[in-house]
Short mmCIF file of C-alpha atoms in Angstrom, two decimals:
data_model
loop_
_atom_site.label_atom_id
_atom_site.label_comp_id
_atom_site.label_asym_id
_atom_site.label_seq_id
_atom_site.Cartn_x
_atom_site.Cartn_y
_atom_site.Cartn_z
CA UNK A 50 -7.95 -26.53 -6.22
CA UNK A 51 -6.49 -25.54 -2.63
CA UNK A 52 -7.59 -27.71 -0.31
CA UNK A 53 -7.17 -25.83 2.61
CA UNK A 54 -5.29 -22.59 3.74
CA UNK A 55 -3.71 -24.74 6.09
CA UNK A 56 -2.83 -28.06 6.88
CA UNK A 57 -2.27 -28.20 10.26
CA UNK A 58 -0.82 -31.43 12.18
CA UNK A 59 -0.72 -31.63 15.82
CA UNK A 60 2.44 -32.61 18.56
CA UNK A 61 1.13 -35.91 19.99
CA UNK A 62 -0.12 -36.98 15.61
CA UNK A 63 3.75 -36.47 15.28
CA UNK A 64 5.13 -38.41 18.04
CA UNK A 65 2.75 -41.14 17.48
CA UNK A 66 4.41 -41.26 14.14
CA UNK A 67 8.42 -41.44 15.79
CA UNK A 68 6.58 -44.27 17.76
CA UNK A 69 5.20 -46.28 15.19
CA UNK A 70 8.87 -46.62 13.93
CA UNK A 71 10.51 -48.24 17.13
CA UNK A 72 7.97 -50.73 17.71
CA UNK A 73 7.35 -51.35 15.00
CA UNK A 74 3.80 -50.17 13.92
CA UNK A 75 4.90 -47.87 11.45
CA UNK A 76 3.01 -50.39 8.54
CA UNK A 77 -0.56 -50.01 10.90
CA UNK A 78 0.64 -46.14 11.79
CA UNK A 79 0.71 -45.59 7.67
CA UNK A 80 -2.19 -48.02 6.65
CA UNK A 81 -4.55 -45.38 9.65
CA UNK A 82 -2.59 -42.11 8.26
CA UNK A 83 -3.62 -42.82 4.42
CA UNK A 84 -7.38 -44.32 5.56
CA UNK A 85 -7.81 -41.18 7.02
CA UNK A 86 -6.65 -38.37 5.04
CA UNK A 87 -9.24 -39.91 1.60
CA UNK A 88 -11.71 -39.63 4.38
CA UNK A 89 -10.83 -35.65 4.80
CA UNK A 90 -10.92 -35.74 1.86
CA UNK A 91 -14.16 -37.28 0.51
CA UNK A 92 -15.30 -34.00 3.22
CA UNK A 93 -12.90 -32.08 1.44
CA UNK A 94 -14.22 -31.95 -1.94
CA UNK A 95 -17.81 -31.66 -1.06
CA UNK A 96 -17.03 -28.54 0.54
CA UNK A 97 -15.42 -27.35 -2.56
CA UNK A 98 -18.03 -28.02 -4.22
CA UNK A 99 -20.30 -26.04 -2.19
CA UNK A 100 -17.89 -23.49 -2.19
CA UNK A 101 -17.13 -23.55 1.82
CA UNK A 102 -13.67 -21.83 2.80
CA UNK A 103 -11.99 -24.64 5.01
CA UNK A 104 -9.47 -21.70 6.56
CA UNK A 105 -7.47 -25.39 8.01
CA UNK A 106 -7.33 -28.88 8.03
CA UNK A 107 -5.80 -30.82 11.23
CA UNK A 108 -4.78 -34.04 11.92
CA UNK A 109 -5.15 -35.24 15.19
CA UNK A 110 -4.27 -38.36 16.87
CA UNK A 111 -7.51 -39.69 16.77
CA UNK A 112 -8.03 -38.37 12.77
CA UNK A 113 -8.41 -35.41 11.55
CA UNK A 114 -10.69 -32.53 11.31
CA UNK A 115 -12.14 -30.50 8.17
CA UNK A 116 -12.25 -26.82 10.23
CA UNK A 117 -14.89 -24.84 9.44
CA UNK A 118 -17.99 -23.03 10.27
CA UNK A 119 -20.00 -22.68 6.84
CA UNK A 120 -22.70 -25.04 8.26
CA UNK A 121 -23.84 -22.37 9.70
CA UNK A 122 -25.69 -20.98 7.48
CA UNK A 123 -26.01 -23.20 4.73
CA UNK A 124 -29.00 -25.38 4.06
CA UNK A 125 -29.27 -28.76 6.16
CA UNK A 126 -29.01 -30.91 3.12
CA UNK A 127 -26.40 -29.81 1.99
CA UNK A 128 -24.46 -30.42 5.48
CA UNK A 129 -25.66 -33.04 4.98
CA UNK A 130 -24.09 -34.20 2.32
CA UNK A 131 -20.73 -32.90 2.93
CA UNK A 132 -20.95 -34.99 6.46
CA UNK A 133 -21.11 -37.76 4.87
CA UNK A 134 -18.99 -37.60 2.34
CA UNK A 135 -16.02 -38.47 4.26
CA UNK A 136 -17.24 -42.15 5.33
CA UNK A 137 -18.85 -42.49 1.62
CA UNK A 138 -14.66 -43.44 1.13
CA UNK A 139 -14.69 -46.16 2.99
CA UNK A 140 -17.00 -47.46 1.12
CA UNK A 141 -14.81 -46.83 -1.85
CA UNK A 142 -11.64 -48.00 0.00
CA UNK A 143 -13.72 -51.28 0.22
CA UNK A 144 -14.26 -52.01 -3.28
CA UNK A 145 -10.83 -50.65 -4.23
CA UNK A 146 -9.59 -53.85 -2.19
CA UNK A 147 -11.88 -55.54 -3.94
CA UNK A 148 -10.34 -54.92 -6.82
CA UNK A 149 -6.99 -55.15 -6.16
CA UNK A 150 -7.67 -58.57 -4.29
CA UNK A 151 -8.27 -59.62 -7.78
CA UNK A 152 -4.22 -59.39 -8.36
CA UNK A 153 -1.37 -61.29 -6.80
CA UNK A 154 -0.05 -57.78 -6.14
CA UNK A 155 -0.93 -57.07 -2.03
CA UNK A 156 -0.45 -59.60 0.34
CA UNK A 157 -3.93 -61.58 1.28
CA UNK A 158 -2.91 -60.73 5.20
CA UNK A 159 -1.22 -56.68 4.75
CA UNK A 160 -5.23 -57.04 2.45
CA UNK A 161 -7.52 -58.67 5.72
CA UNK A 162 -5.15 -55.84 8.01
CA UNK A 163 -6.65 -52.32 5.73
CA UNK A 164 -10.04 -53.78 5.27
CA UNK A 165 -10.29 -54.29 9.41
CA UNK A 166 -8.94 -50.76 10.25
CA UNK A 167 -11.11 -49.25 7.37
CA UNK A 168 -13.73 -51.06 9.23
CA UNK A 169 -12.70 -50.03 12.91
CA UNK A 170 -12.18 -46.43 11.41
CA UNK A 171 -15.93 -46.08 10.25
CA UNK A 172 -18.53 -47.71 12.69
CA UNK A 173 -16.04 -45.40 15.24
CA UNK A 174 -17.17 -42.04 12.88
CA UNK A 175 -20.65 -43.07 12.52
CA UNK A 176 -20.90 -43.42 15.72
CA UNK A 177 -24.26 -40.26 17.15
CA UNK A 178 -21.51 -38.95 18.98
CA UNK A 179 -20.26 -35.31 18.53
CA UNK A 180 -18.02 -33.81 17.15
CA UNK A 181 -18.08 -37.40 14.62
CA UNK A 182 -19.75 -37.71 11.49
CA UNK A 183 -22.83 -39.88 13.34
CA UNK A 184 -22.76 -36.85 16.01
CA UNK A 185 -23.26 -34.13 13.36
CA UNK A 186 -25.40 -36.36 11.41
CA UNK A 187 -28.26 -36.91 14.22
CA UNK A 188 -27.79 -33.19 15.01
CA UNK A 189 -28.66 -31.88 11.34
CA UNK A 190 -32.18 -34.61 11.40
CA UNK A 191 -32.58 -32.76 15.38
CA UNK A 192 -32.11 -29.44 12.96
CA UNK A 193 -35.24 -29.62 11.14
CA UNK A 194 -37.18 -30.34 14.06
CA UNK A 195 -36.28 -28.47 17.15
CA UNK A 196 -35.20 -25.04 16.91
CA UNK A 197 -30.92 -24.10 17.12
CA UNK A 198 -30.74 -23.74 20.94
CA UNK A 199 -32.84 -26.29 22.11
CA UNK A 200 -31.20 -28.67 18.99
CA UNK A 201 -27.22 -27.65 20.34
CA UNK A 202 -27.92 -28.59 23.78
CA UNK A 203 -29.90 -32.03 23.58
CA UNK A 204 -27.07 -33.70 20.75
CA UNK A 205 -24.03 -32.13 22.71
CA UNK A 206 -25.99 -33.71 26.27
CA UNK A 207 -27.03 -36.99 24.26
CA UNK A 208 -23.05 -37.29 22.86
CA UNK A 209 -21.98 -37.44 26.85
CA UNK A 210 -24.32 -39.07 28.53
CA UNK A 211 -23.57 -42.34 24.70
CA UNK A 212 -20.20 -41.88 25.81
CA UNK A 213 -20.21 -43.12 29.45
CA UNK A 214 -23.06 -45.56 28.21
CA UNK A 215 -21.06 -46.91 25.30
CA UNK A 216 -17.31 -46.69 27.73
CA UNK A 217 -18.71 -48.68 30.14
CA UNK A 218 -20.53 -51.73 27.93
CA UNK A 219 -16.70 -52.04 26.54
CA UNK A 220 -15.15 -52.39 30.21
CA UNK A 221 -17.52 -54.78 30.98
CA UNK A 222 -16.68 -57.11 28.01
CA UNK A 223 -13.19 -56.27 27.40
CA UNK A 224 -11.91 -55.08 30.35
CA UNK A 225 -9.08 -52.60 30.04
CA UNK A 226 -7.59 -50.89 27.37
CA UNK A 227 -5.75 -47.54 27.15
CA UNK A 228 -6.00 -46.24 23.72
CA UNK A 229 -10.47 -46.67 23.96
CA UNK A 230 -9.80 -44.93 27.46
CA UNK A 231 -7.71 -41.95 25.94
CA UNK A 232 -10.39 -41.61 22.99
CA UNK A 233 -12.96 -41.64 25.19
CA UNK A 234 -11.41 -39.34 27.61
CA UNK A 235 -10.95 -36.34 23.98
CA UNK A 236 -13.98 -37.43 22.81
CA UNK A 237 -15.44 -37.00 26.98
CA UNK A 238 -13.62 -33.24 26.78
CA UNK A 239 -15.25 -31.76 23.33
CA UNK A 240 -18.70 -32.23 24.32
CA UNK A 241 -18.04 -30.59 27.62
CA UNK A 242 -15.90 -27.84 26.10
CA UNK A 243 -19.05 -27.48 23.75
CA UNK A 244 -21.59 -27.92 25.85
CA UNK A 245 -19.54 -24.77 27.72
CA UNK A 246 -19.04 -22.85 24.21
CA UNK A 247 -23.04 -23.42 23.55
CA UNK A 248 -24.51 -19.81 23.90
CA UNK A 249 -21.30 -18.63 22.26
CA UNK A 250 -22.42 -21.04 18.96
CA UNK A 251 -25.59 -19.46 19.58
CA UNK A 252 -24.73 -16.24 19.21
CA UNK A 253 -22.78 -17.27 15.94
CA UNK A 254 -25.53 -19.06 15.65
CA UNK A 255 -27.43 -14.92 15.19
CA UNK A 256 -25.30 -13.76 13.15
CA UNK A 257 -25.00 -15.61 10.35
CA UNK A 258 -28.79 -16.14 9.87
CA UNK A 259 -29.69 -16.14 6.39
CA UNK A 260 -33.49 -15.53 5.49
CA UNK A 261 -32.99 -16.72 1.57
CA UNK A 262 -35.57 -18.65 0.89
CA UNK A 263 -36.47 -20.20 4.28
CA UNK A 264 -40.23 -21.65 4.81
CA UNK A 265 -42.08 -19.54 7.59
CA UNK A 266 -42.33 -20.65 10.85
CA UNK A 267 -45.66 -19.53 13.43
CA UNK A 268 -45.12 -19.03 17.07
CA UNK A 269 -47.40 -17.84 19.38
CA UNK A 270 -46.61 -16.47 22.28
CA UNK A 271 -47.98 -13.91 25.08
CA UNK A 272 -47.15 -10.22 25.20
CA UNK A 273 -45.52 -11.41 28.80
CA UNK A 274 -42.67 -13.31 26.90
CA UNK A 275 -39.00 -12.21 27.13
CA UNK A 276 -37.07 -11.80 23.93
CA UNK A 277 -34.03 -14.00 25.76
CA UNK A 278 -36.87 -16.69 25.80
CA UNK A 279 -38.37 -16.57 22.41
CA UNK A 280 -35.07 -15.93 20.43
CA UNK A 281 -34.25 -19.33 21.94
CA UNK A 282 -37.12 -20.86 19.20
CA UNK A 283 -35.39 -19.66 16.06
CA UNK A 284 -34.68 -22.35 13.43
CA UNK A 285 -31.90 -23.31 11.46
CA UNK A 286 -34.01 -23.61 7.41
CA UNK A 287 -37.26 -21.22 8.84
CA UNK A 288 -38.26 -17.95 8.58
CA UNK A 289 -39.94 -17.38 12.67
CA UNK A 290 -42.85 -15.18 13.07
CA UNK A 291 -44.02 -15.12 16.37
CA UNK A 292 -48.03 -13.94 16.42
CA UNK A 293 -49.38 -12.46 19.40
CA UNK A 294 -53.01 -12.48 21.32
CA UNK A 295 -54.30 -9.20 19.41
CA UNK A 296 -52.55 -10.58 15.81
CA UNK A 297 -50.08 -8.32 16.02
CA UNK A 298 -47.27 -10.19 14.13
CA UNK A 299 -43.66 -9.60 14.93
CA UNK A 300 -41.35 -10.97 12.51
CA UNK A 301 -36.90 -12.96 13.78
CA UNK A 302 -35.75 -9.84 13.00
CA UNK A 303 -37.00 -7.49 15.27
CA UNK A 304 -36.67 -10.66 17.59
CA UNK A 305 -32.49 -10.39 17.15
CA UNK A 306 -32.34 -6.89 17.01
CA UNK A 307 -33.84 -7.15 20.44
CA UNK A 308 -31.46 -9.50 21.96
CA UNK A 309 -28.82 -7.57 20.34
CA UNK A 310 -29.76 -4.42 22.11
CA UNK A 311 -28.59 -4.08 25.21
CA UNK A 312 -32.09 -3.02 26.91
CA UNK A 313 -34.23 -5.47 25.06
CA UNK A 314 -32.51 -8.49 26.38
CA UNK A 315 -34.08 -8.75 29.33
CA UNK A 316 -37.67 -6.77 28.22
CA UNK A 317 -40.81 -8.65 27.35
CA UNK A 318 -41.97 -8.76 23.90
CA UNK A 319 -44.56 -5.81 24.48
CA UNK A 320 -42.18 -3.75 26.19
CA UNK A 321 -39.57 -3.50 23.78
CA UNK A 322 -42.63 -2.79 20.60
CA UNK A 323 -43.46 -0.78 23.35
CA UNK A 324 -40.22 1.51 23.35
CA UNK A 325 -39.53 0.91 19.66
CA UNK A 326 -42.15 2.60 18.30
#
């Protein structure tokens, strides 16, 4: 099984590897790196099971990332399974360590250290902050209830707010810690980037949106509603029908076509239909 077309290692990851050797922290670095690899392998195995395309698996100073855009056009439940396949590896690691502890093979102090890092990485990864697995899970849950455009913005803004709140709580209780500060800055910048790219991500969602076996969602609209407003009401796993006051029904695909038409973007739905036919 080919894991990915490319395995990418960030220069900072290599730098930390070298630093760990000279500072006597190589064992801790190796433990964390191995746990991260097992975590990402869980994502990859689940993704490959569903035949996802995985261009790159990257390793950064903060952990690993399975880079793919398949989640945009896959069922939400499938995306949730692939996302949970990473954190569930920590449970398997926990069981494996407890089995190993039954035999005098590995020193108890080393097992305790592995337990500590395994729990720490698991808890950190499950924080409901994008782009961590906990944030993605929350995003998929919200996607079941809200249109894609609003769900994406809501989760990113929530991530920024929660990140700031958690850091202030940590600083108040434990004061300054360089690693925590760097992770906070990284996650903050990632969410700022995601927010800036929200329109681009929404366009990718529209272009990849599929209609196979989607449930229907009825939305009432008025003649004066603009195309650029209606387009933001589309759901990920629902085929939207817009019902106008005169009982005219407009399908989702017509709204998408009008949105990508340079003339239709600023038109009202009534103007678009009138010009079209």
